[in-house]
Coordinates of C-alpha atoms in Angstrom, one line a residue:
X21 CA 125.6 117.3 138.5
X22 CA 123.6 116.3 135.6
X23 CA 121.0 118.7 133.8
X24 CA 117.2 118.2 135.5
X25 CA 115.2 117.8 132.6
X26 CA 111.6 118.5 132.2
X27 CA 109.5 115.2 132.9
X28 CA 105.6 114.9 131.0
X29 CA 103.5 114.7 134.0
X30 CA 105.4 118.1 135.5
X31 CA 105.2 120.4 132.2
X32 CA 104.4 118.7 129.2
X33 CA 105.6 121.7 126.8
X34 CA 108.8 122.1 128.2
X35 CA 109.5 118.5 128.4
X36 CA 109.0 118.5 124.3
X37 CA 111.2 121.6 124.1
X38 CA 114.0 119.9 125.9
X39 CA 113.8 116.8 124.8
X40 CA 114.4 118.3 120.8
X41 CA 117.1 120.0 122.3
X42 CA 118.9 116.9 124.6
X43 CA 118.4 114.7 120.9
X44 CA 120.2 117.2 118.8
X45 CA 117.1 117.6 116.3
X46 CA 116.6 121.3 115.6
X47 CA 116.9 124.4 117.2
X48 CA 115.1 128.3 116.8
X49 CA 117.0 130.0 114.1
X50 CA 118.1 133.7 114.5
X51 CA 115.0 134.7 112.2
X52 CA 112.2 134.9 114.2
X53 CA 109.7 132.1 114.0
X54 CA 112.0 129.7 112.2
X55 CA 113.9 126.5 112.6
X56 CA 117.6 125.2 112.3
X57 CA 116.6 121.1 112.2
X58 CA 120.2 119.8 112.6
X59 CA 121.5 116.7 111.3
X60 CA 120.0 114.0 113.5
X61 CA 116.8 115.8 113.5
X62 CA 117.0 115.9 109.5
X63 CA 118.4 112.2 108.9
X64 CA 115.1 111.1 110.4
X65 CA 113.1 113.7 108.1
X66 CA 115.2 112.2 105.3
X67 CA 114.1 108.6 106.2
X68 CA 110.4 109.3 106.1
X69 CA 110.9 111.5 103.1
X70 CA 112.8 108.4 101.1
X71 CA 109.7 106.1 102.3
X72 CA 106.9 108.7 101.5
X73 CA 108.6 109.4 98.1
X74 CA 109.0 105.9 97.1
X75 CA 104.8 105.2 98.1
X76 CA 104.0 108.1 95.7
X77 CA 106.1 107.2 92.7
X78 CA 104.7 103.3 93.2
X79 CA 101.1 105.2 92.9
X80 CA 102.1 106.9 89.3
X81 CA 103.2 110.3 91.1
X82 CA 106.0 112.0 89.1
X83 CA 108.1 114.6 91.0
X84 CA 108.6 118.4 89.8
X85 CA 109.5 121.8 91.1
X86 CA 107.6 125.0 90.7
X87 CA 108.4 128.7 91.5
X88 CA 109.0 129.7 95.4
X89 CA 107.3 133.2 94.5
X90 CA 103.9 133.6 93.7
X91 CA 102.3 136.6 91.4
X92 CA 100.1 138.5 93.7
X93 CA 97.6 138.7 91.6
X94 CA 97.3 134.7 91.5
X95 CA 96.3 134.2 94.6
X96 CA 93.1 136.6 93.9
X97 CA 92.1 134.4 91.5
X98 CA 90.6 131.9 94.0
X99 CA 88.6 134.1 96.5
X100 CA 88.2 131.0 99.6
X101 CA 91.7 130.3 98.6
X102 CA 93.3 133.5 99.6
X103 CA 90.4 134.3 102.1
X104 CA 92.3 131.0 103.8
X105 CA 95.7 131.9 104.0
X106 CA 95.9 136.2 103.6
X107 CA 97.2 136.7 106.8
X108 CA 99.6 134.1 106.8
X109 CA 101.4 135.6 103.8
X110 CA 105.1 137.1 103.7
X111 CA 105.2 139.4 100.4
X112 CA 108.2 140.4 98.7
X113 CA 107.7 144.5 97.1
X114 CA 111.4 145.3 95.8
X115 CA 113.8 143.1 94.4
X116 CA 117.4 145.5 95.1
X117 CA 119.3 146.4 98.1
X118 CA 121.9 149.3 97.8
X119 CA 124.6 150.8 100.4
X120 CA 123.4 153.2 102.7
X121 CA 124.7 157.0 102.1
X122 CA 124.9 157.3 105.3
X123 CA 126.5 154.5 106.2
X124 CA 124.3 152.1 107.7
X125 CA 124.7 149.5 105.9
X126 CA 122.8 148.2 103.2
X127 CA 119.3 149.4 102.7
X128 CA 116.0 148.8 100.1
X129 CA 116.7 150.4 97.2
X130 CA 113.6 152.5 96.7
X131 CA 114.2 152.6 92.6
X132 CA 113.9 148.5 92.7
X133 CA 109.9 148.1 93.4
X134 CA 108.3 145.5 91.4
X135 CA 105.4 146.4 89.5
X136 CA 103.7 143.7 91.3
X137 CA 104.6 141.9 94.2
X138 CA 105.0 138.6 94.5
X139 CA 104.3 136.1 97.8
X140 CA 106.8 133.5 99.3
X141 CA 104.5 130.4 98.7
X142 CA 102.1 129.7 101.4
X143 CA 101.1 126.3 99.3
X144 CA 101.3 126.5 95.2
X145 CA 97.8 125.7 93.8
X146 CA 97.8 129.1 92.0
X147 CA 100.8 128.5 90.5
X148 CA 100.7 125.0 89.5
X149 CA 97.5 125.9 88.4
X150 CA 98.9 128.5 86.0
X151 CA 101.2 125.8 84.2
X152 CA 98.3 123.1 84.1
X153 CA 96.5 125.6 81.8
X154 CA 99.2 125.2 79.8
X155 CA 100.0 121.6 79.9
X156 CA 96.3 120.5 79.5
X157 CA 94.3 120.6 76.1
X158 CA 92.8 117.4 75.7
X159 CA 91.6 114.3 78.1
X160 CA 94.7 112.4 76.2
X161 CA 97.1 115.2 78.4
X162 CA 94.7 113.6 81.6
X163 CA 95.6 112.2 84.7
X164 CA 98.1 114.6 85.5
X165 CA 99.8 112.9 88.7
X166 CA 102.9 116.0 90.4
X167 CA 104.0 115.7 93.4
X168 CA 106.8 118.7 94.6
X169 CA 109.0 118.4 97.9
X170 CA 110.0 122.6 98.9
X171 CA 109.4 124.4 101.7
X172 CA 106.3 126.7 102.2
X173 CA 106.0 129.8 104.6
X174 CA 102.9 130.9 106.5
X175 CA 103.8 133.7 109.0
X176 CA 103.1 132.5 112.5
X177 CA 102.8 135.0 115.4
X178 CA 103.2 131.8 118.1
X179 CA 105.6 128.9 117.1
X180 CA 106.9 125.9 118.1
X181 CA 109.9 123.6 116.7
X182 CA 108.1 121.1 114.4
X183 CA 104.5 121.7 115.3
X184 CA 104.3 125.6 113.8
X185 CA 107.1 127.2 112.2
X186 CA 107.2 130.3 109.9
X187 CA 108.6 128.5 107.3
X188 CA 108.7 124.2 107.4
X189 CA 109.4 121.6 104.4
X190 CA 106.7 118.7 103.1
X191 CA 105.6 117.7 99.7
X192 CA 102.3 118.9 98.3
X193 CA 100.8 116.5 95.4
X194 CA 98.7 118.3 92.8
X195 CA 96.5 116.0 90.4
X196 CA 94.9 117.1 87.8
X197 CA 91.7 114.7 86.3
X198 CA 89.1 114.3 83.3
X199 CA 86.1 113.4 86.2
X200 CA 84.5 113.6 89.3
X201 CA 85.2 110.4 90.4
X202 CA 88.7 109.6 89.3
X203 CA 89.4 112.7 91.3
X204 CA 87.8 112.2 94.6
X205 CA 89.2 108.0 94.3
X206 CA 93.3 110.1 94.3
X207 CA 91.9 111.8 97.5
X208 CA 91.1 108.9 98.9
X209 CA 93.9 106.7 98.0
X210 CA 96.4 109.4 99.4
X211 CA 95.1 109.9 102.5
X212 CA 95.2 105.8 102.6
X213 CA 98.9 106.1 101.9
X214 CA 99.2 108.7 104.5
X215 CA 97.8 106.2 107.0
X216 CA 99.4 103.6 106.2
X217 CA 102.9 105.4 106.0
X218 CA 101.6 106.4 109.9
X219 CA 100.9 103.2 111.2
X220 CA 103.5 101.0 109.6
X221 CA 106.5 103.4 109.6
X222 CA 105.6 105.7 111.9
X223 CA 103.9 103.4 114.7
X224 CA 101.2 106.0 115.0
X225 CA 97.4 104.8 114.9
X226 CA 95.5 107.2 113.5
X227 CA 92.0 108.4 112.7
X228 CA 90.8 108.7 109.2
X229 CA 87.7 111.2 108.3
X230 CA 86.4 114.4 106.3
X231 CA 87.2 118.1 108.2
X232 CA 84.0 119.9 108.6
X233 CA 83.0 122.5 106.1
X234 CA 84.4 125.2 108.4
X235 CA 87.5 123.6 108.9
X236 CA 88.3 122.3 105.2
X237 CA 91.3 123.6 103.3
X238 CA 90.9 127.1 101.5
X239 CA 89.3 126.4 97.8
X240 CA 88.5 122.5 98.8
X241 CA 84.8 120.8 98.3
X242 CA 86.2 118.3 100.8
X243 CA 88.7 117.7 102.7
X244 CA 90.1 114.5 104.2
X245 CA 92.6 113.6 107.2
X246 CA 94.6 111.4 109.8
X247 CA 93.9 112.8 113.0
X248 CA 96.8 111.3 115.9
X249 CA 96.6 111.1 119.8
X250 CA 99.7 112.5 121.4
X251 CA 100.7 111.6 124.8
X252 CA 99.2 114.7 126.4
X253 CA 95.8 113.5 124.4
X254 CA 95.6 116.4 122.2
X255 CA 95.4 115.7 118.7
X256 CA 97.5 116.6 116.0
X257 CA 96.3 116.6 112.3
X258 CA 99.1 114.3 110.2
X259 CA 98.2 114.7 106.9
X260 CA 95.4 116.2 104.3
X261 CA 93.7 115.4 101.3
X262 CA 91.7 117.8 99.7
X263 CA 89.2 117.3 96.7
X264 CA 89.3 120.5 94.7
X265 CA 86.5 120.2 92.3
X266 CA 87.0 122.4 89.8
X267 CA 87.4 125.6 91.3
X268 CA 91.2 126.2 90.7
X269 CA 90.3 124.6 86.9
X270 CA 87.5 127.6 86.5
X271 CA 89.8 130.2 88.2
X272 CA 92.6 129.6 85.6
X273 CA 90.2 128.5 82.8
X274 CA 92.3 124.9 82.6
X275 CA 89.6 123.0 80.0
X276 CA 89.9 119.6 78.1
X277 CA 88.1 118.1 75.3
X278 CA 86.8 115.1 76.1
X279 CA 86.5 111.8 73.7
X280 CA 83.6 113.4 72.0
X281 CA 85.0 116.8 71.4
X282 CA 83.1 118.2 74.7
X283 CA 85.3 120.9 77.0
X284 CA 84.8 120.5 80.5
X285 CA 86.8 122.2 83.4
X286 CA 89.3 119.8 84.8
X287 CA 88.9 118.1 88.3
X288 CA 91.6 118.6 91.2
X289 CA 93.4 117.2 94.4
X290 CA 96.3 118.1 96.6
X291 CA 97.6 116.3 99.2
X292 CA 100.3 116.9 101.5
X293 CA 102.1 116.4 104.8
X294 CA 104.7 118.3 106.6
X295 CA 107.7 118.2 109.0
X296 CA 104.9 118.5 111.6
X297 CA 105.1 114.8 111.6
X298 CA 108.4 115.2 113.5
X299 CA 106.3 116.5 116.2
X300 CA 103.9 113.7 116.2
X301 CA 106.6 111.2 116.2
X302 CA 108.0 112.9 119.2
X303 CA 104.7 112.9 121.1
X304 CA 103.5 109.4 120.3
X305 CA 106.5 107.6 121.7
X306 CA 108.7 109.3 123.9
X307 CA 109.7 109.5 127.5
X308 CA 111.3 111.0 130.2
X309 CA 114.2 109.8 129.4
X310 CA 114.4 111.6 125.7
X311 CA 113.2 110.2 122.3
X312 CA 111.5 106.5 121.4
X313 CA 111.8 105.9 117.7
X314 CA 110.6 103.2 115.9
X315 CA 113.3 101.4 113.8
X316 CA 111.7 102.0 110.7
X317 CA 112.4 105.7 110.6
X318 CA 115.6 105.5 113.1
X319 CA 118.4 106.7 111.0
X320 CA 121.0 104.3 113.4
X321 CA 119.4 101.2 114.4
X322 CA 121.7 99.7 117.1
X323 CA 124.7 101.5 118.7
X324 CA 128.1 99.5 119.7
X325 CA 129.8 100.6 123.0
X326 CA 132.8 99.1 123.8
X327 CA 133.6 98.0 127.6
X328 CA 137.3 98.2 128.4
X329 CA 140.3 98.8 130.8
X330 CA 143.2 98.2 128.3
X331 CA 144.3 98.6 124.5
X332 CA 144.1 94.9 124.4
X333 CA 141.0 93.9 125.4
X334 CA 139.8 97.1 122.9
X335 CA 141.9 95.3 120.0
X336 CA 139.9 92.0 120.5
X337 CA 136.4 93.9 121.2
X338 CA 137.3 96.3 118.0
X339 CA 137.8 92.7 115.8
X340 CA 134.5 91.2 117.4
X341 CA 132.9 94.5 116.3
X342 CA 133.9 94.6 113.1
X343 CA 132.5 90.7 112.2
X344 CA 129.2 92.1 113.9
X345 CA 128.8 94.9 112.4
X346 CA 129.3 93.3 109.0
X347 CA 126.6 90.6 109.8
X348 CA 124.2 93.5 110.7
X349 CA 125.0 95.5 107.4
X350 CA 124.3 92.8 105.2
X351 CA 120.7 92.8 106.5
X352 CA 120.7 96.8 106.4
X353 CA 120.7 96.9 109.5
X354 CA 122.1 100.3 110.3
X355 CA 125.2 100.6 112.9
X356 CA 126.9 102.7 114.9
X357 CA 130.1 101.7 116.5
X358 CA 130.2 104.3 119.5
X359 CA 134.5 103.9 120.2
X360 CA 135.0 107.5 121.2
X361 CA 137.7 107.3 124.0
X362 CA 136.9 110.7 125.3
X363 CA 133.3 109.6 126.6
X364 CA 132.7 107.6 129.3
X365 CA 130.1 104.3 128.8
X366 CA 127.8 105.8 131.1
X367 CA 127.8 109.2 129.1
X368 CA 127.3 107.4 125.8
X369 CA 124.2 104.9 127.1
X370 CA 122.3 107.9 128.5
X371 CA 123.2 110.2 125.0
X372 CA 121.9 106.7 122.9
X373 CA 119.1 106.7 125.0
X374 CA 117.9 110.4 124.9
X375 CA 118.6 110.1 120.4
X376 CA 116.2 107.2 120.5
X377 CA 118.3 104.4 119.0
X378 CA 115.9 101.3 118.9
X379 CA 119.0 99.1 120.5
X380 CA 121.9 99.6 122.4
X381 CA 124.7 96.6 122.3
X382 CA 127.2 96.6 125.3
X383 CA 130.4 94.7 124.7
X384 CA 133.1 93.8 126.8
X385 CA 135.9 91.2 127.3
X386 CA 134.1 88.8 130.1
X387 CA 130.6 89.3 126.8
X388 CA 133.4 88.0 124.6
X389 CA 134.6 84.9 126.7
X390 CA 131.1 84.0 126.9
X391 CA 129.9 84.4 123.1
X392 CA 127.5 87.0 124.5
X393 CA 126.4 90.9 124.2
X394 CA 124.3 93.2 126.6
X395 CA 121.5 93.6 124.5
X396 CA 119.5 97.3 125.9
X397 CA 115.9 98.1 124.3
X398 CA 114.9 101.2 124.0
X399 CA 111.2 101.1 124.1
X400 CA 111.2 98.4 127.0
X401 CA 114.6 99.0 129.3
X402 CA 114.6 95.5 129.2
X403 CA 118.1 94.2 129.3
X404 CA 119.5 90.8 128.7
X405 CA 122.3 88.9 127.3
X406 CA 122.3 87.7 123.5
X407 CA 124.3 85.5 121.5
X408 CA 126.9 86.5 118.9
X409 CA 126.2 83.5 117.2
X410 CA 123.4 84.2 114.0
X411 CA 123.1 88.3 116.2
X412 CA 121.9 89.3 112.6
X413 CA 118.8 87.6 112.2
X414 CA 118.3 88.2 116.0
X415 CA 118.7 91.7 115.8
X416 CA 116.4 92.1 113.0
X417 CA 114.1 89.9 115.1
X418 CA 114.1 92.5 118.0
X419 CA 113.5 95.3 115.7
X420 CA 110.6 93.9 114.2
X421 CA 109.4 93.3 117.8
X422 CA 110.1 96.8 118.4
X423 CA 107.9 98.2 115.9
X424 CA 105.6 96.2 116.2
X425 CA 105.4 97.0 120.5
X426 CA 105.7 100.7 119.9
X427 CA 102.2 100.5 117.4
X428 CA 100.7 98.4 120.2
X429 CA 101.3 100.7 122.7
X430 CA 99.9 103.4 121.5
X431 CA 96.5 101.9 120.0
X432 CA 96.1 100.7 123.6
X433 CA 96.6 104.6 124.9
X434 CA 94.4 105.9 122.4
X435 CA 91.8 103.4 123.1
X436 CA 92.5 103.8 127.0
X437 CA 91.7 107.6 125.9
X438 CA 88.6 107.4 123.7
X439 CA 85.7 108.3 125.3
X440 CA 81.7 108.4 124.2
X441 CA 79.6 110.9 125.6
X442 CA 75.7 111.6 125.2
X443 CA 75.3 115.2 127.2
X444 CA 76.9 118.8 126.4
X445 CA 77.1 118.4 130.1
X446 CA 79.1 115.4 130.7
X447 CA 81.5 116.4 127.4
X448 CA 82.6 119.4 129.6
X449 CA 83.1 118.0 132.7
X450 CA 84.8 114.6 131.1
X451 CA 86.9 117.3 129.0
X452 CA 88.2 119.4 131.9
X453 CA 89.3 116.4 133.9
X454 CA 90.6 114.3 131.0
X455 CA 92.2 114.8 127.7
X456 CA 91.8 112.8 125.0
X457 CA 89.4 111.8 121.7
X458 CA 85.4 112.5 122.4
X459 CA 82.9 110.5 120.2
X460 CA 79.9 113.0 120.4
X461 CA 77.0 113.8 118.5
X462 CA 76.7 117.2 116.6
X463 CA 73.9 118.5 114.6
X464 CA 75.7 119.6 111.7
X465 CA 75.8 123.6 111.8
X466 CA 78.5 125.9 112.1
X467 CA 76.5 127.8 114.8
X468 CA 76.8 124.3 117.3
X469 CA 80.8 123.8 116.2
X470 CA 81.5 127.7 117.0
X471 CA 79.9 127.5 120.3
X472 CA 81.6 124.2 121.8
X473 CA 85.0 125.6 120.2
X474 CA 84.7 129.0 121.9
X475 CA 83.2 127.6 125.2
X476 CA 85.6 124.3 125.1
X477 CA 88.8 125.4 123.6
X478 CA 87.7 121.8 121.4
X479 CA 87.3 121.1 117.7
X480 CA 86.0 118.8 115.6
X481 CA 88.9 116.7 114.2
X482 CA 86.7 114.9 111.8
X483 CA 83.8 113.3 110.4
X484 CA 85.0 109.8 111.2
X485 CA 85.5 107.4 108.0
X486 CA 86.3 103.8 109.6
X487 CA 84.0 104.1 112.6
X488 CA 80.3 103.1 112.0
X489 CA 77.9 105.8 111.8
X490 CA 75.2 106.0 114.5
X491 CA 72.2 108.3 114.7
X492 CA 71.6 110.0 117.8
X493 CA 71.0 113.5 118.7
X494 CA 73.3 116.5 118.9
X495 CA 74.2 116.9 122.3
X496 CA 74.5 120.7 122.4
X497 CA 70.7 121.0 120.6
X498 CA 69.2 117.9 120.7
X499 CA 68.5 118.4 116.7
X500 CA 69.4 114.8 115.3
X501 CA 73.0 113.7 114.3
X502 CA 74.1 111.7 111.5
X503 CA 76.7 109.8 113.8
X504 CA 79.3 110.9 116.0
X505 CA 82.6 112.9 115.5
X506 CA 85.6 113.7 116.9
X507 CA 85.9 116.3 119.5
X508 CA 90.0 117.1 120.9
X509 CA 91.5 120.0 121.9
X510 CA 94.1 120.2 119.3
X511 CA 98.1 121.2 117.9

């Protein structure tokens, strides 16, 4: 008997925990709170790391590496800074092991402390900071555009593959500029290739706006984002972009001379997103049947599976193959011809179908007398019969119309999911029935925000950017409001 799978509408947490598992992406790791993301799971990473890497280095971005350990006393340089992430540190105090005595095995050796400790990096501000001051003497040394892939770790007491991990990859950009305004235009224009990266690659609308003060990165005068709806209609923050000011400039004294021989402190961004966007591509497209991916991230974009009784007919299905598969190459079109004899067709459709590949192609000898394949799309279940005659431009046809579908589909849930309300009343009522984006009115203060997050389990997800502003009245205090926000409950 096959294995009963978790569906969404019966437990939506467990159907995202098995469905990583039944698609071979990653796995907990030995080490508490950590991840093993296996190959499948990391040949997707891989495909939006290529395509993110690629936008950053057409925008001027360079990319380094800095140190994976931090000087404690770095980190105290920025007070909000470490105030933001304190508890979230892993700290390394002695730098030795030695054999027991006793024989127990190895143990810290107590004559190896470090005079100071230093911190696994949480995020590297401090320390790219540290080299800027270096690097930078003059507005000739100015813009300084970095961007650094690693891996960061923020201990987590509750995690979950993807969405929270102890210790996950991303990139983190860190810009260095001679004004106000140059910096705060790199904000912007990453968090427009962050969107754009999630709507034309991803197939994920999003939401584009500033976090409120309380919820801005640790050391930032502002802080941008993309804010997604997952299936469940809780949101999931995609990407950040924070305008620094000059506050890590003035912490590590990083000063230019301008034209006219005037110093000034230097003005910053980072920028960054994170294999958290595995999660999000999960929960925008999935089903119960396993993973939906669009085919511009899929790392195999259409799966051959032979149909056959007898070496013959697999001799003339294996020569057909081969003259398709070369068709679909030249058009990089990525293939995979599934010819495992130890698997049953039924076994390999429903393992295709759980990994996500955009399109299955079924091929057997009565397909071959008629000059046709089984065609099988993933995001549809349609099925129907194609020609092998010009299959590559067909193929690359269908994928188009994939994407394409799969960013459709989900602007029509969010939109089917967005809702405006005018009363603290009906917010809290609309909330406990449905999930989903709120469009409400706030008054601005920290006081309102704390008390609909502690009485709603809901945050604000941002100031919106792209939707017009529209005075009204807070609906908690009636006080007047700006224009609306977003209100979720959250990942």
């Amino acid at each position: 008997m096959s294995q009963k799978y978790a569906t969404r509408a019966e437990d939506y947490s467990k159907w995202y925990n098995d469905l990583i598992s039944r698609a071979d992406l990653a796995e907990h790791s030995d080490v508490k709170g950590m991840m093993v993301i296996k190959p499948y799971g990391y040949a997707i990473w891989e495909n939006m790391r290529d395509i993110l890497d690629a936008k950053f280095k057409e925008t001027g971005h360079q990319n380094a590496y800095f140190p994976l350990f931090i000087p404690k006393s770095y980190l105290s340089k920025e007070a909000s800074h470490i105030d933001g992430f304190a508890k979230e540190c892993a700290v390394v105090t002695h730098y030795r092991l030695k054999n027991d005595p006793n024989g127990g095995g190895v143990i810290v050796d107590p004559d190896a402390k470090l005079e100071e400790e230093l911190i696994v990096r949480p995020t590297s501000e401090t320390i790219i900071w540290n080299s800027y001051k270096k690097w930078i003497q003059s507005y000739r040394d100015l813009p300084i555009l970095i961007n650094q892939w690693a891996n960061v770790v923020r201990w987590e007491m509750k995690t979950r593959l993807f969405l929270r991990t102890s210790e996950f990859l991303w990139q983190e950009g860190h810009t260095a500029h001679a004004t106000k305004n140059e910096a705060i235009r790199e904000t912007e224009q990453m968090l427009d290739v962050y969107a754009d990266f999630a709507e034309q690659y991803m197939a994920m609308p999003v939401i584009k706006g500033h976090k409120t003060e309380s919820e801005r990165f640790a050391g930032a005068d502002d802080t941008y984002c993309i804010e997604a709806m997952m299936q469940d209609g809780k949101a999931l923050q995609a990407g950040t972009s924070h305008f620094l000011g000059q506050n890590f400039a003035k912490a590590f004294e990083v000063k230019f001379s301008d034209a006219q021989g005037k110093q000034d402190y230097v003005w910053a961004t980072s920028w960054g997103v994170s294999t958290r966007l595995m999660g999000a591509l999960i929960m925008t497209h999935s089903d119960d049947e396993g993973l939906v991916l669009p085919p511009a991230l899929a790392p195999i974009h259409v799966v051959i599976v032979p149909i056959y009784r007898t070496e013959e007919e697999l001799q003339a299905i294996n020569e057909a193959v081969a003259k398709i598969s070369s068709e679909l190459k030249e058009l990089k079109i990525k293939v995979k011809y599934d010819d495992d004899d130890q698997k049953r067709p039924g076994w390999k459709f429903a393992e295709h179908e759980a990994k996500g590949v955009p399109v299955r192609m079924a091929i057997g000898p009565r397909d071959l007398a008629n000059g046709v394949v089984e065609i099988a799309r993933r995001d549809t279940k349609e099925k129907y019969a194609l020609n092998i005659e010009n299959i590559g431009n067909s193929i690359n046809t269908l994928l188009s119309e994939i994407q394409e579908n799969l960013l459709k589909k989900a602007i029509q849930f969010r939109e089917d999911n967005m809702h405006k309300v005018d009363t603290y009343e009906e917010f809290k009522t609309q909330l406990e029935k449905n999930s989903g984006f709120y469009l409400a009115h706030w008054d601005g203060t920290k006081e309102t925000e704390a008390k609909i997050k502690e009485e709603t389990k809901a945050t604000i997800r941002c100031i919106p950017i792209d939707i017009a502003s529209e005075p009204g009245k807070c609906m908690v205090t009636g006080a007047p409001s700006k224009g609306r926000v977003v209100f979720a409950k959250a990942y």
